[in-house]
Coordinates of C-alpha atoms in Angstrom, one line a residue:
M1230 CA 111.6 107.1 117.0
A1231 CA 110.6 104.5 114.1
Y1232 CA 111.5 100.8 113.8
W1233 CA 112.4 98.9 110.6
L1234 CA 114.0 95.4 109.3
I1235 CA 116.5 95.4 106.8
K1236 CA 117.2 92.1 105.4
S1237 CA 120.8 90.5 104.0
E1238 CA 121.8 86.9 102.7
P1239 CA 124.4 86.3 105.0
H1240 CA 126.8 85.0 102.3
K1241 CA 126.6 88.5 101.0
Y1242 CA 126.7 90.6 103.8
S1243 CA 126.7 89.6 107.7
W1244 CA 126.4 90.6 110.5
Q1245 CA 129.7 89.6 111.4
D1246 CA 130.8 92.2 108.4
L1247 CA 128.9 95.0 109.7
M1248 CA 130.5 94.5 113.3
R1249 CA 133.7 94.3 111.4
D1250 CA 133.2 97.6 109.1
G1251 CA 131.5 99.4 111.6
R1252 CA 129.4 101.0 109.1
T1253 CA 127.6 100.6 105.6
V1254 CA 126.0 101.6 103.2
W1255 CA 122.7 100.0 102.7
D1256 CA 122.1 99.7 98.7
G1257 CA 120.9 97.5 95.9
V1258 CA 117.1 98.0 97.0
R1259 CA 115.2 97.6 94.1
N1260 CA 111.8 97.0 95.0
H1261 CA 109.5 100.2 95.3
T1262 CA 107.8 99.0 98.8
A1263 CA 111.3 99.0 100.5
A1264 CA 112.5 102.3 98.5
I1265 CA 109.7 103.7 99.7
N1266 CA 110.8 102.8 103.6
L1267 CA 114.4 103.4 103.0
R1268 CA 113.2 107.2 102.1
T1269 CA 110.9 107.3 105.3
M1270 CA 113.9 106.2 107.7
K1271 CA 115.8 109.3 109.7
V1272 CA 118.8 109.4 111.8
G1273 CA 118.3 107.8 115.0
D1274 CA 115.6 105.2 113.8
Q1275 CA 116.4 101.6 114.6
A1276 CA 116.1 98.0 112.8
L1277 CA 116.6 94.3 112.7
F1278 CA 119.2 93.1 110.6
Y1279 CA 117.4 89.8 109.3
H1280 CA 119.8 87.4 107.8
S1281 CA 117.8 86.2 104.7
N1282 CA 117.9 82.9 103.2
E1283 CA 120.7 81.5 105.5
G1284 CA 119.4 81.3 108.9
K1285 CA 116.4 82.9 108.2
E1286 CA 116.6 85.0 111.7
A1287 CA 116.8 88.6 113.6
V1288 CA 120.6 88.6 114.6
G1289 CA 121.2 91.9 115.5
I1290 CA 120.0 96.0 115.9
V1291 CA 121.5 98.7 113.8
G1292 CA 121.0 102.2 113.8
I1293 CA 120.1 104.8 110.7
V1294 CA 123.1 107.1 110.8
R1295 CA 123.1 108.8 107.7
E1296 CA 119.1 109.7 105.6
H1297 CA 118.1 108.9 102.3
Y1298 CA 120.5 109.9 99.3
L1299 CA 121.1 108.2 95.7
D1300 CA 122.2 104.5 95.8
P1301 CA 125.9 104.5 94.1
S1302 CA 124.9 101.5 93.0
D1303 CA 121.8 102.1 91.0
E1304 CA 122.7 103.9 87.4
A1305 CA 119.6 104.9 86.3
K1306 CA 119.8 106.9 89.5
R1307 CA 116.1 106.2 90.7
F1308 CA 116.8 104.2 94.2
P1309 CA 117.8 105.4 97.7
A1310 CA 120.6 104.2 99.9
V1311 CA 120.7 105.1 103.7
D1312 CA 124.3 104.3 106.3
V1313 CA 123.8 101.8 109.1
T1314 CA 126.0 101.2 112.3
P1315 CA 126.0 98.5 113.9
V1316 CA 124.1 99.3 118.1
K1317 CA 123.6 95.6 119.3
T1318 CA 124.1 91.9 118.9
L1319 CA 120.7 89.8 120.3
A1320 CA 121.4 88.1 123.0
N1321 CA 119.5 85.0 121.0
P1322 CA 118.6 85.7 117.6
V1323 CA 114.8 85.5 116.8
T1324 CA 114.3 82.9 113.8
L1325 CA 111.2 83.3 111.5
A1326 CA 109.8 80.2 112.7
A1327 CA 109.5 81.9 116.4
I1328 CA 107.8 84.7 114.4
K1329 CA 105.4 82.2 112.5
A1330 CA 104.2 80.4 115.5
D1331 CA 103.5 83.6 117.9
P1332 CA 99.8 84.5 116.2
F1333 CA 100.8 88.0 117.9
F1334 CA 102.8 88.4 114.6
V1335 CA 100.0 87.4 112.0
E1336 CA 99.8 90.7 110.7
F1337 CA 104.1 91.7 110.3
D1338 CA 105.3 92.0 107.4
L1339 CA 108.3 89.8 107.6
V1340 CA 105.4 87.1 107.5
R1341 CA 103.0 88.8 105.5
Q1342 CA 105.1 89.7 102.9
S1343 CA 108.3 88.1 103.0
R1344 CA 110.1 88.6 99.9
L1345 CA 110.1 92.4 101.2
S1346 CA 114.3 94.0 101.9
V1347 CA 113.4 96.5 104.0
A1348 CA 109.9 96.6 106.0
S1349 CA 108.0 98.9 109.1
V1350 CA 108.2 97.3 112.3
G1351 CA 105.5 99.0 114.3
Q1352 CA 106.5 99.3 118.4
A1353 CA 104.4 96.5 119.6
H1354 CA 106.4 93.8 117.5
W1355 CA 109.5 96.0 118.3
D1356 CA 108.7 95.0 121.7
R1357 CA 107.6 91.8 121.0
M1358 CA 111.1 91.0 119.2
M1359 CA 113.2 92.4 122.1
K1360 CA 111.8 90.4 124.5
M1361 CA 111.8 87.0 122.6
A1362 CA 115.9 87.8 122.0
D1363 CA 115.5 88.7 125.6
D1364 CA 117.0 92.2 124.7
V1365 CA 114.2 93.9 127.2

């Protein structure tokens, strides 16, 4: 299993929206690095659901339930989408401030490439995030 981080602005699509919907298409990604990450995702992988711009915190875990396919919102038919479903709400959201304050995360994509909307998360970073959220 691989781990990821996906970002959404809560006023556009929040964790609460995903909990209500139960499943959603993760679409609208137009950055090539983020698109490569979407194409790499496999069914069974998990991702941190991160509220960007407002809140700036990881609030939940999603499961990848459908691997990449053409993004229905992409008229050029070049970019992928995946389907995700909620797995669990984090006991304690993990804020960007807390992540940046921890030297362990100096090489973390969320810190290094802050605008990347879909990022890989290594096992060690995932484990540390789960500990920070008290979800170990």
